[in-house]
Short mmCIF file of C-alpha atoms in Angstrom, two decimals:
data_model
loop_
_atom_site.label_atom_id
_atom_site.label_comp_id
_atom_site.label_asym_id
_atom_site.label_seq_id
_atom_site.Cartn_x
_atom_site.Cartn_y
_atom_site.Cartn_z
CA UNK A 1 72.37 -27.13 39.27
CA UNK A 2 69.47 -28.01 37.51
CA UNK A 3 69.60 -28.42 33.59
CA UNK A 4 67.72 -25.72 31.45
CA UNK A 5 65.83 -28.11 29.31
CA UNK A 6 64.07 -28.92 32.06
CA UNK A 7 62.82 -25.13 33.11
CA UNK A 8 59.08 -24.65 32.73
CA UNK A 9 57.85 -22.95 29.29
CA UNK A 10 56.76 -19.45 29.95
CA UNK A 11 53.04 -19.17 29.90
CA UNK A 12 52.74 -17.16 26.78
CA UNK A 13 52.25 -20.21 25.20
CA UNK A 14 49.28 -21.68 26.59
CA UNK A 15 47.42 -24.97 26.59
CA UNK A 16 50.60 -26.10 23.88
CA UNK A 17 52.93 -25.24 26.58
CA UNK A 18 51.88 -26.95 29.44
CA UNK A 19 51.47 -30.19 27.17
CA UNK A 20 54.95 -29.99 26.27
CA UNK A 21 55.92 -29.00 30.10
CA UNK A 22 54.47 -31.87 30.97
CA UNK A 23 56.30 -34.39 28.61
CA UNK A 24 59.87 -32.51 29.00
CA UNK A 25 58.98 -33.09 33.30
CA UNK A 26 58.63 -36.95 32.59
CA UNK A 27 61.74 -37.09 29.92
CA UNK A 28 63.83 -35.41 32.78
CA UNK A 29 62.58 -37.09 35.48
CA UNK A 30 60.92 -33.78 36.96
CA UNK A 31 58.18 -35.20 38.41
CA UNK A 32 55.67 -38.32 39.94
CA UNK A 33 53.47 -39.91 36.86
CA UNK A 34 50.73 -38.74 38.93
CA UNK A 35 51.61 -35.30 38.88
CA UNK A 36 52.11 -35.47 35.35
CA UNK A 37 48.45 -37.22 34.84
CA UNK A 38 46.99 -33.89 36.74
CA UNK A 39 48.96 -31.69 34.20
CA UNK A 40 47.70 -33.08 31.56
CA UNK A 41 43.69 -32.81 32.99
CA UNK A 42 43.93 -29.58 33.93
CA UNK A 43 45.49 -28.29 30.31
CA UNK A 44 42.26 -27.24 28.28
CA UNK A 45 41.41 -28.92 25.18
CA UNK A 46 41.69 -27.13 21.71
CA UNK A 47 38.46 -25.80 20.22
CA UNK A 48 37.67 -27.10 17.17
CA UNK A 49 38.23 -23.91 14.31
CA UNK A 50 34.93 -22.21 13.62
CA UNK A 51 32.51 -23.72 15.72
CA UNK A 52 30.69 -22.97 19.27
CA UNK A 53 28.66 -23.96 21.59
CA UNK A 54 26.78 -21.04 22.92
CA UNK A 55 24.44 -20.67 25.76
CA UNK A 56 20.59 -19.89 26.06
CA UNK A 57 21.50 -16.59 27.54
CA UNK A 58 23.94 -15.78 24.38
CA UNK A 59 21.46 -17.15 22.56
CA UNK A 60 18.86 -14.70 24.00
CA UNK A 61 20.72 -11.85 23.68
CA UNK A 62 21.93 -12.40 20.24
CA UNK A 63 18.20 -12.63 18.71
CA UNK A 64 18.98 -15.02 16.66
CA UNK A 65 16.60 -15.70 13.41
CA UNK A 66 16.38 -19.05 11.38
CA UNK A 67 15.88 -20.14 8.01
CA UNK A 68 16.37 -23.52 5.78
CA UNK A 69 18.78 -24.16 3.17
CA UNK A 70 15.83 -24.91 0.69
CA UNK A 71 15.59 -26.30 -3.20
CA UNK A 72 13.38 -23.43 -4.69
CA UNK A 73 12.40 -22.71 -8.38
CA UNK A 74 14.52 -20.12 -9.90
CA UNK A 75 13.31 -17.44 -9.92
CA UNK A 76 15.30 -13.63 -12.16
CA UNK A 77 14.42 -10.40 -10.74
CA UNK A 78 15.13 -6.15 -11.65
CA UNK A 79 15.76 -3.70 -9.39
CA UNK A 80 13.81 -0.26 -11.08
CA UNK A 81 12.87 3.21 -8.99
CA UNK A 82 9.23 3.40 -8.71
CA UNK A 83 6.78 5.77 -7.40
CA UNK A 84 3.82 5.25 -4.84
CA UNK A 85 0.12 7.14 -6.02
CA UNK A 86 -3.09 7.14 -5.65
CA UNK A 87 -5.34 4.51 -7.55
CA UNK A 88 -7.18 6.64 -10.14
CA UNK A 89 -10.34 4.60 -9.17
CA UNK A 90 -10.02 6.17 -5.54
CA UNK A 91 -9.08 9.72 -6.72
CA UNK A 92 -12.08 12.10 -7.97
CA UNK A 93 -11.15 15.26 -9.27
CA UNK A 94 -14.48 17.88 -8.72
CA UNK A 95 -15.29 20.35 -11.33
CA UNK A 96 -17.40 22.93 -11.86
CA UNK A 97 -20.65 22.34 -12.51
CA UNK A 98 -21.72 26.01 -13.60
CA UNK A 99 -21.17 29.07 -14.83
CA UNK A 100 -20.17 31.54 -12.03
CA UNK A 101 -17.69 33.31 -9.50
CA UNK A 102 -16.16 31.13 -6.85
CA UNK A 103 -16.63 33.14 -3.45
CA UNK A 104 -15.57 30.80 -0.98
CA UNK A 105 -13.80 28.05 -0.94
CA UNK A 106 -13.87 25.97 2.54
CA UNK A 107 -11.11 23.30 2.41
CA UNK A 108 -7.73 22.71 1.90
CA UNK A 109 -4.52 20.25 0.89
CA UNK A 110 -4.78 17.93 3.50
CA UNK A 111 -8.02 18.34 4.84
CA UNK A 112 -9.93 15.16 5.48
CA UNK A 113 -13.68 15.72 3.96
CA UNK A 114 -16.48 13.48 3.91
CA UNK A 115 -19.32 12.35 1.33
CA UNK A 116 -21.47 15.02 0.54
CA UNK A 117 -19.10 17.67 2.69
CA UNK A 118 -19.19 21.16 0.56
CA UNK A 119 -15.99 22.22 -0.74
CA UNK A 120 -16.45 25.84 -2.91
CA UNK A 121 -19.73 28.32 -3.04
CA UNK A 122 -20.09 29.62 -6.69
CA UNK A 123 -22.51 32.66 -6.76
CA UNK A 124 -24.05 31.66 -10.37
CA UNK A 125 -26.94 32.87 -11.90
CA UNK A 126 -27.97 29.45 -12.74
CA UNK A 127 -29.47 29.16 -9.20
CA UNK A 128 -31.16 32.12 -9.82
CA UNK A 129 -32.87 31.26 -12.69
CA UNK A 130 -33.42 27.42 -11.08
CA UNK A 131 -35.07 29.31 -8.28
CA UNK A 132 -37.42 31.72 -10.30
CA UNK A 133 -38.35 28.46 -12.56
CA UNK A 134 -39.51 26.54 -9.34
CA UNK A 135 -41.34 29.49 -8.05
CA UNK A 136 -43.43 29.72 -11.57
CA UNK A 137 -43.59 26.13 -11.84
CA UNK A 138 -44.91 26.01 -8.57
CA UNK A 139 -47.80 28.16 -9.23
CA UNK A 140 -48.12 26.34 -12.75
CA UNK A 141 -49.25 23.79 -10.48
CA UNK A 142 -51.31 24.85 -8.07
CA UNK A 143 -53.57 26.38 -11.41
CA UNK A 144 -53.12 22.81 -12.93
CA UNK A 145 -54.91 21.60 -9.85
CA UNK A 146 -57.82 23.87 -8.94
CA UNK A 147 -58.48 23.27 -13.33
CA UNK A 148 -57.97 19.32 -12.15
CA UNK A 149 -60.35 19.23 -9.51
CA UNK A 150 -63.19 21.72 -11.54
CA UNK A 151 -62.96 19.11 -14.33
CA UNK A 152 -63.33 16.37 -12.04
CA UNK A 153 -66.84 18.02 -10.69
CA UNK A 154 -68.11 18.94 -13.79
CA UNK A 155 -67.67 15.50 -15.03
CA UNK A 156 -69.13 13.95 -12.28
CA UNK A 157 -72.25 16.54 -12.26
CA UNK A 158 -72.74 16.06 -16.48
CA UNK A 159 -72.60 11.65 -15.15
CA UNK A 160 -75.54 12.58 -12.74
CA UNK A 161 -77.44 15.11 -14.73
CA UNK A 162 -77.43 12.20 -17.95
CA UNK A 163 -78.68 9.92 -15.55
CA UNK A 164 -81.59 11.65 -14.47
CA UNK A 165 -81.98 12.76 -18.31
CA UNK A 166 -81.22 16.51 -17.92
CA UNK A 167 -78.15 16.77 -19.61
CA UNK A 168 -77.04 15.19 -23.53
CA UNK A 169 -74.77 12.81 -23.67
CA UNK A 170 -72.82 14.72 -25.70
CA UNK A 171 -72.43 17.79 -23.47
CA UNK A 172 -71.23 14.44 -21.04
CA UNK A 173 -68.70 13.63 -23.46
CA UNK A 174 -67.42 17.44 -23.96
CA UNK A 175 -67.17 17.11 -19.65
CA UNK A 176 -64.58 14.04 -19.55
CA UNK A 177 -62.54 15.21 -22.57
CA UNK A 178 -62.03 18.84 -20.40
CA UNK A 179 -61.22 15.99 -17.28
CA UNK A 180 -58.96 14.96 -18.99
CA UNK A 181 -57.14 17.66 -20.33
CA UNK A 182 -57.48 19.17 -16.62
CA UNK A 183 -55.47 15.78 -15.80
CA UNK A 184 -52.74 15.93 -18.17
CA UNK A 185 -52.51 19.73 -17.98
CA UNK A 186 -51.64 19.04 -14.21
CA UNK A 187 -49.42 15.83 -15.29
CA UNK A 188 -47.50 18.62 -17.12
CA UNK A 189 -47.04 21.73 -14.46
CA UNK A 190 -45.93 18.74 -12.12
CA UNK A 191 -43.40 17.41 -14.27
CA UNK A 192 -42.05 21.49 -14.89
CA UNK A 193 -41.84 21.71 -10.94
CA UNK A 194 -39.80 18.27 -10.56
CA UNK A 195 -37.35 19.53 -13.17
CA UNK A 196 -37.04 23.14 -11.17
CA UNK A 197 -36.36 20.97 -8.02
CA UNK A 198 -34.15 18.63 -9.64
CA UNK A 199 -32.32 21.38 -11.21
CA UNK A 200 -31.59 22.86 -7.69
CA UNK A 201 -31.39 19.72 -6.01
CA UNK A 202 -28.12 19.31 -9.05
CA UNK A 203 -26.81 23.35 -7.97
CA UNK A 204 -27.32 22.76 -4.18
CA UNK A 205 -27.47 19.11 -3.51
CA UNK A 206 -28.52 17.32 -0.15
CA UNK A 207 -27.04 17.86 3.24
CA UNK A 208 -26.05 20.56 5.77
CA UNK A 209 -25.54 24.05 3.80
CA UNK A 210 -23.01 26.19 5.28
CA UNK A 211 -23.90 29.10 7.27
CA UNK A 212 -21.81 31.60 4.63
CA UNK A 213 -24.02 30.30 1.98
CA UNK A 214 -27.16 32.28 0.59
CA UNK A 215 -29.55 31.55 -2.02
CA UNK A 216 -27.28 32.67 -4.81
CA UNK A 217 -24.99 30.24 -4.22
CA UNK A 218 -24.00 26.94 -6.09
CA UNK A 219 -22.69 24.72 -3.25
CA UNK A 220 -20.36 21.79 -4.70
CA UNK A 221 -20.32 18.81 -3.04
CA UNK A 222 -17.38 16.43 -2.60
CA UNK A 223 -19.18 12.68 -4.03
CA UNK A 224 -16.58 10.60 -2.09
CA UNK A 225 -14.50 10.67 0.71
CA UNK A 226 -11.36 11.27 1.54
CA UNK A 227 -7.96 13.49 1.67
CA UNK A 228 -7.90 16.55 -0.65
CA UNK A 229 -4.89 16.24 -2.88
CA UNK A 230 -5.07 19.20 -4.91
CA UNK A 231 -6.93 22.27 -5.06
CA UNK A 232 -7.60 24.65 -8.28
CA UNK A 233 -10.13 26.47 -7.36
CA UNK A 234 -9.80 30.32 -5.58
CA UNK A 235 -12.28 32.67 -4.25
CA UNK A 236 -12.15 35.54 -6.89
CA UNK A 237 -11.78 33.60 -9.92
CA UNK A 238 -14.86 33.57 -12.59
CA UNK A 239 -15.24 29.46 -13.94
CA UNK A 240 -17.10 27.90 -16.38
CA UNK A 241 -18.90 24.24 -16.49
CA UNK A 242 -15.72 21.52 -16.01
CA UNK A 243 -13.56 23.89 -14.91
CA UNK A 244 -11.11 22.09 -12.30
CA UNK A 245 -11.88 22.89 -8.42
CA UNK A 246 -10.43 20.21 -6.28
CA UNK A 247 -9.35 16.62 -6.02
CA UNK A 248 -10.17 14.45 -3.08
CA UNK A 249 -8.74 10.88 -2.73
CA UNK A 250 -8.23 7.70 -0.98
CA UNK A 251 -5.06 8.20 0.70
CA UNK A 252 -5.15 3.75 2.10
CA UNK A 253 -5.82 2.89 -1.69
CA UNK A 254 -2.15 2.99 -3.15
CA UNK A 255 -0.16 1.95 -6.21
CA UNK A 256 3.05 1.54 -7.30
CA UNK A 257 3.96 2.78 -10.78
CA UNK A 258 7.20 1.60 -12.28
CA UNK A 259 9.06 1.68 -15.78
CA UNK A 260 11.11 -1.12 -16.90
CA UNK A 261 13.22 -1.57 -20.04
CA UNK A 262 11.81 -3.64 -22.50
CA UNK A 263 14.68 -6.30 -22.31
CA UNK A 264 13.73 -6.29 -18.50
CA UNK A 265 10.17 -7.07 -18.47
CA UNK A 266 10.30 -10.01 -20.80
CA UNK A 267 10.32 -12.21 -17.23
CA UNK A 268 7.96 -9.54 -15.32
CA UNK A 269 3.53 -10.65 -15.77
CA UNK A 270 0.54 -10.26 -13.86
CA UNK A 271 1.07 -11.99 -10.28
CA UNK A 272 4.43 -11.57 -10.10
CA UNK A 273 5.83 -9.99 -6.47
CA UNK A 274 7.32 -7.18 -6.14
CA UNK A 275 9.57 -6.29 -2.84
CA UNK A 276 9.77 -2.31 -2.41
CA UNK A 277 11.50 0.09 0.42
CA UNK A 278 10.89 3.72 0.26
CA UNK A 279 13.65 5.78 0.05
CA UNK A 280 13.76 7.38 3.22
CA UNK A 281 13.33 3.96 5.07
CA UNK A 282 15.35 1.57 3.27
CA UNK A 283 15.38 -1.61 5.47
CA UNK A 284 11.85 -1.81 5.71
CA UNK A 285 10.52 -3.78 3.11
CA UNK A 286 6.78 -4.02 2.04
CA UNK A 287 5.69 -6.39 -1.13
CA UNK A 288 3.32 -5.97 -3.77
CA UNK A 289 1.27 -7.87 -6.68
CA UNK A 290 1.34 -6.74 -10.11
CA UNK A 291 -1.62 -6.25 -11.06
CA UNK A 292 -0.79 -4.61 -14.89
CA UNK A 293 2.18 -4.82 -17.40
CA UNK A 294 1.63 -2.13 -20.43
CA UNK A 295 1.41 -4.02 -23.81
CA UNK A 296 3.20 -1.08 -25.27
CA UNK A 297 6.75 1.11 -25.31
CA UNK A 298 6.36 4.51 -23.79
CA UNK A 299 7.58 6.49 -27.11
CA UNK A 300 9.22 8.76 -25.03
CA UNK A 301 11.41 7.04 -22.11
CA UNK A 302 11.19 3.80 -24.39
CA UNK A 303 10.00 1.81 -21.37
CA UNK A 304 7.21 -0.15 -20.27
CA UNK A 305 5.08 0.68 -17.41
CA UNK A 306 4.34 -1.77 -15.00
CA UNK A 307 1.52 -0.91 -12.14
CA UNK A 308 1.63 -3.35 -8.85
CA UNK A 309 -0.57 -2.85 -5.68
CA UNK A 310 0.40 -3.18 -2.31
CA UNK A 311 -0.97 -6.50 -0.92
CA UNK A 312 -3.96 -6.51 1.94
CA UNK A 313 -2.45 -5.26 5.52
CA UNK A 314 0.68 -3.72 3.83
CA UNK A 315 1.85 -0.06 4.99
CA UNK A 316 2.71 1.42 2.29
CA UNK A 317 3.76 5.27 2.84
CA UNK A 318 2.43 8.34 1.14
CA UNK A 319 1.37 9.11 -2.20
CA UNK A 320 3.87 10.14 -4.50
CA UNK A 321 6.79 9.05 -2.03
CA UNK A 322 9.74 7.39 -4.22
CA UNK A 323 10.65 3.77 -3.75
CA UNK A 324 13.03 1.11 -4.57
CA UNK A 325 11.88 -1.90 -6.08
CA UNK A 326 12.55 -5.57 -6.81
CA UNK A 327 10.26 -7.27 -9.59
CA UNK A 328 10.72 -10.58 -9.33
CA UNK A 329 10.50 -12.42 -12.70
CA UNK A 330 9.04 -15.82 -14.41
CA UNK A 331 10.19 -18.96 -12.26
CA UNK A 332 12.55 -21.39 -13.57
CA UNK A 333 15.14 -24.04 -12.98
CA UNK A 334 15.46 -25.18 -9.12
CA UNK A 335 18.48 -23.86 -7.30
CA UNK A 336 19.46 -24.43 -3.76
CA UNK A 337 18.86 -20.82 -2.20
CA UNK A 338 19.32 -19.00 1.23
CA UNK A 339 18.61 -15.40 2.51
CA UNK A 340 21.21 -13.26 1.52
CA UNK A 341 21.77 -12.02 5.24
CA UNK A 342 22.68 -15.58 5.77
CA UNK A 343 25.51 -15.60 4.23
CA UNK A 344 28.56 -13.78 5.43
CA UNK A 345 32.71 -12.73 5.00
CA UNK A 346 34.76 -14.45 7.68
CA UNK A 347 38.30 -13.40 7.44
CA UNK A 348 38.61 -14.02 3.81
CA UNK A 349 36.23 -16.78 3.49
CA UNK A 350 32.44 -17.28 2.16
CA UNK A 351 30.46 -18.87 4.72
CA UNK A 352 27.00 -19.89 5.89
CA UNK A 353 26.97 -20.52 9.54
CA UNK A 354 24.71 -23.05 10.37
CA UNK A 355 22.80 -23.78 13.99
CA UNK A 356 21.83 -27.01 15.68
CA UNK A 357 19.82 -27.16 19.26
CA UNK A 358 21.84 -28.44 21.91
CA UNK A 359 19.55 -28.77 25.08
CA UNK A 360 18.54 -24.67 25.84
CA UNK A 361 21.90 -23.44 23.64
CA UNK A 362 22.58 -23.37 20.44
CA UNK A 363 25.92 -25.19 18.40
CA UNK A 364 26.96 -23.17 15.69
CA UNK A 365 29.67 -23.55 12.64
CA UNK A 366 30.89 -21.57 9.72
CA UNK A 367 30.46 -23.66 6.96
CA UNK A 368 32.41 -22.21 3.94
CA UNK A 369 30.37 -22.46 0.96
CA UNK A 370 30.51 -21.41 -2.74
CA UNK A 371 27.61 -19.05 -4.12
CA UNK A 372 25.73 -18.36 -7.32
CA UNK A 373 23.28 -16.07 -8.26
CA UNK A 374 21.56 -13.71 -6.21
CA UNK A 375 17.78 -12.51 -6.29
CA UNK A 376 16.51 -10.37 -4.16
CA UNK A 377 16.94 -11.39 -0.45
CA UNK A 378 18.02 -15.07 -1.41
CA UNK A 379 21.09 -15.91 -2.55
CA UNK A 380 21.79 -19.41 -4.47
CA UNK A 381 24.11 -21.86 -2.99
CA UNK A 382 26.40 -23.90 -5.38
CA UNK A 383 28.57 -26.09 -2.73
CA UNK A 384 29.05 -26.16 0.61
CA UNK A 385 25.36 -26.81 2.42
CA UNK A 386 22.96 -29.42 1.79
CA UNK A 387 19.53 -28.81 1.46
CA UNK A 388 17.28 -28.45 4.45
CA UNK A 389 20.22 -27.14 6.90
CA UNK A 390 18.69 -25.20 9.20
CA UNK A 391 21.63 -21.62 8.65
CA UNK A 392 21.17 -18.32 10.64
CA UNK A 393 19.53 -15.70 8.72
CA UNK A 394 18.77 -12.70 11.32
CA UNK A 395 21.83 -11.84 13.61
CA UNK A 396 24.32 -13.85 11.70
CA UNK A 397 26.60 -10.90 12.44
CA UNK A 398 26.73 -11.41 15.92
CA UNK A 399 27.19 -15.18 15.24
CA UNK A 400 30.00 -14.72 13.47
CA UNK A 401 31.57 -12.29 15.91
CA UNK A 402 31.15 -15.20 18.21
CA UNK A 403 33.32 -17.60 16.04
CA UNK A 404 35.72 -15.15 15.67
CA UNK A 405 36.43 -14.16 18.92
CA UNK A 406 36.47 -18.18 19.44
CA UNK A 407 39.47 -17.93 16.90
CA UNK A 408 42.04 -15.84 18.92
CA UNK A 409 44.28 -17.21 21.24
CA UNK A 410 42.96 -15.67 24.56
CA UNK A 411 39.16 -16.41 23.49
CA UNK A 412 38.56 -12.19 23.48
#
């Protein structure tokens, strides 16, 4: 009967079974020392804790992002709400330019409008009176002219009659002076009618007139263009000169208005980035430049406005959308820094896992580190990497679900 320290170890206990099979077979004489060599080549070798080996086609699927463990100056940031809006030197706001009773008004919130495009008919009596002034200065004019051109002959008769000694030189003289006069007379009743067309020119302006319009009618004109934004004016209501109509703006030209606590600016100047997400799409983040820091406290929220614009290329949202941002602040000391999605929890532990080509796959270990301050999206490293380590920064989830799984016992 065969002894029971000699049985084989159930196989619950894996590769650290069948090694210790394998020496109990030779202590008991169980077996050849060749069997005993093939036992112990076929038992698998313990992974090392924490690291793998994976393949391109892991390495393909998991999308894997890199990044560099990287000495960087220092640099403090604040996290404030902000607000996107339009640059005031893109946004016109159109007023009235008369006296008069808005009776149509042909755009909307929203509506795209061009240069020139008319936005609200004011029936005015302005445009009357610009339109009766033209009409006399008109005929001002064409008197001026017929008085012009009679000067003009008589001088030149009086010229020919002195010459052939028929006519004083006097009565000559008397002829130019009344050319003159003639001259400047029509000087004058030209000038009247070029002020009666420039005064309608200012009522009507230049461009296509809409078919509701009539001669009564003040047509305002839109100088840039753009999106309307806002719109004051209604068909009914009597205005005067400055009254508010409509606003019309640049909806691509953008800027981000923030207000920071006076402690929390001392760091924040012209230049300085600023990351932003709006609020409805928070992991998409956009950057800015600040392009203005207010030398004084708002006296009411006791905070100090800071205006950044989005840089060149940048989709930024919609005017007056709310955002999230990250100023970052004056540079200083150099600190060893990572992306903060580098760096991640395994199983009680702080670790960076870091990546090294191997052929087509990819070696990977969790490197347990110690961290300092964080800044945004980096995250400053205190022990634990050296600088230049190439770490995973996008994915690193998935990386680490791959050292885990490495961990257990059956390798699921």
């Amino acid at each position: 009967m065969p002894s029971t320290f000699c049985s084989p170890l159930p196989r619950r206990f894996g590769a650290a079974g069948l090694l210790l099979g394998s020496a109990l077979a030779v202590a008991c004489g169980g077996g050849s020392d060749a069997a005993n060599a093939n036992a112990m080549a076929e038992a698998p070798s313990l992974p090392t804790a924490d690291t793998a080996t994976l393949s391109a086609k892991t390495v393909a699927i998991g999308g894997f992002t890199y990044d560099t463990a990287r000495m960087v100056p220092w640099q403090s940031s604040v996290t404030v709400p902000g607000r996107l809006m339009l640059d005031p030197s893109a946004l016109e706001t159109i007023g009235s330019i008369t006296e008069g009773r808005i009776t149509h008004v042909l755009a909307r919130v929203g509506d795209r409008v061009q240069a020139g495009q008319v936005l609200v008919l004011i029936h005015s009596h302005e445009i009357m009176d610009a339109r009766s002034a033209l009409a006399s200065a008109t005929a001002k004019l064409a008197a001026a002219e017929a008085e012009r051109d009679l000067a003009i002959s008589a001088a030149d008769r009086a010229t020919r009659l002195l010459e052939a000694k028929a006519m004083s030189k006097a009565e000559v003289e008397r002829a130019d002076v009344g050319k003159r006069v003639a001259a400047a007379t029509y000087q004058q009743a030209l000038a009247e009618r070029e002020r009666a067309l420039a005064m309608i020119d200012h009522l009507v302006g230049s461009g296509n007139v809409p078919a509701l319009a009539d001669e009564h009618d003040v047509l305002i004109r839109t100088p840039i263009g753009g999106v309307v934004t806002s719109r004051d004016a209604q068909p009914g209501t009597v205005v005067l000169p400055g009254s508010p109509l409509i606003a019309v703006g640049n909806p691509e030209r953008l800027q981000l208005q923030m207000h920071v606590s006076a402690d929390a600016a001392v760091g924040v100047q012209v230049g300085a980035t600023v990351r932003f997400a709006l609020t409805e799409s928070p992991t998409v983040t956009m950057s800015a430049t600040v392009t203005r820091v207010a030398p004084t406290v708002d006296t009411v929220t006791r905070t100090i406005e800071v205006i950044a614009v989005p840089k060149s290329g940048v989709r930024s949202g919609r005017a007056e959308s709310y955002v999230q941002a990250e100023i970052s602040g004056r540079g200083g000391s150099q600190a060893l820094m990572v992306p903060s999605s580098a760096v991640q929890a395994l199983e009680g532990d702080t670790v960076v896992i870091v990546a090294d080509q191997r052929g087509e796959g990819l070696h990977i270990e969790a490197v347990r580190v110690r961290t300092g301050r964080r800044a945004g999206d980096r995250t400053e490293i205190l022990s634990g990497v050296s600088p230049g380590r190439r770490v995973i920064s996008g994915s690193a989830a998935i990386a680490k679900a791959e050292l885990i799984k490495r961990r257990s016992p059956d390798g699921e």
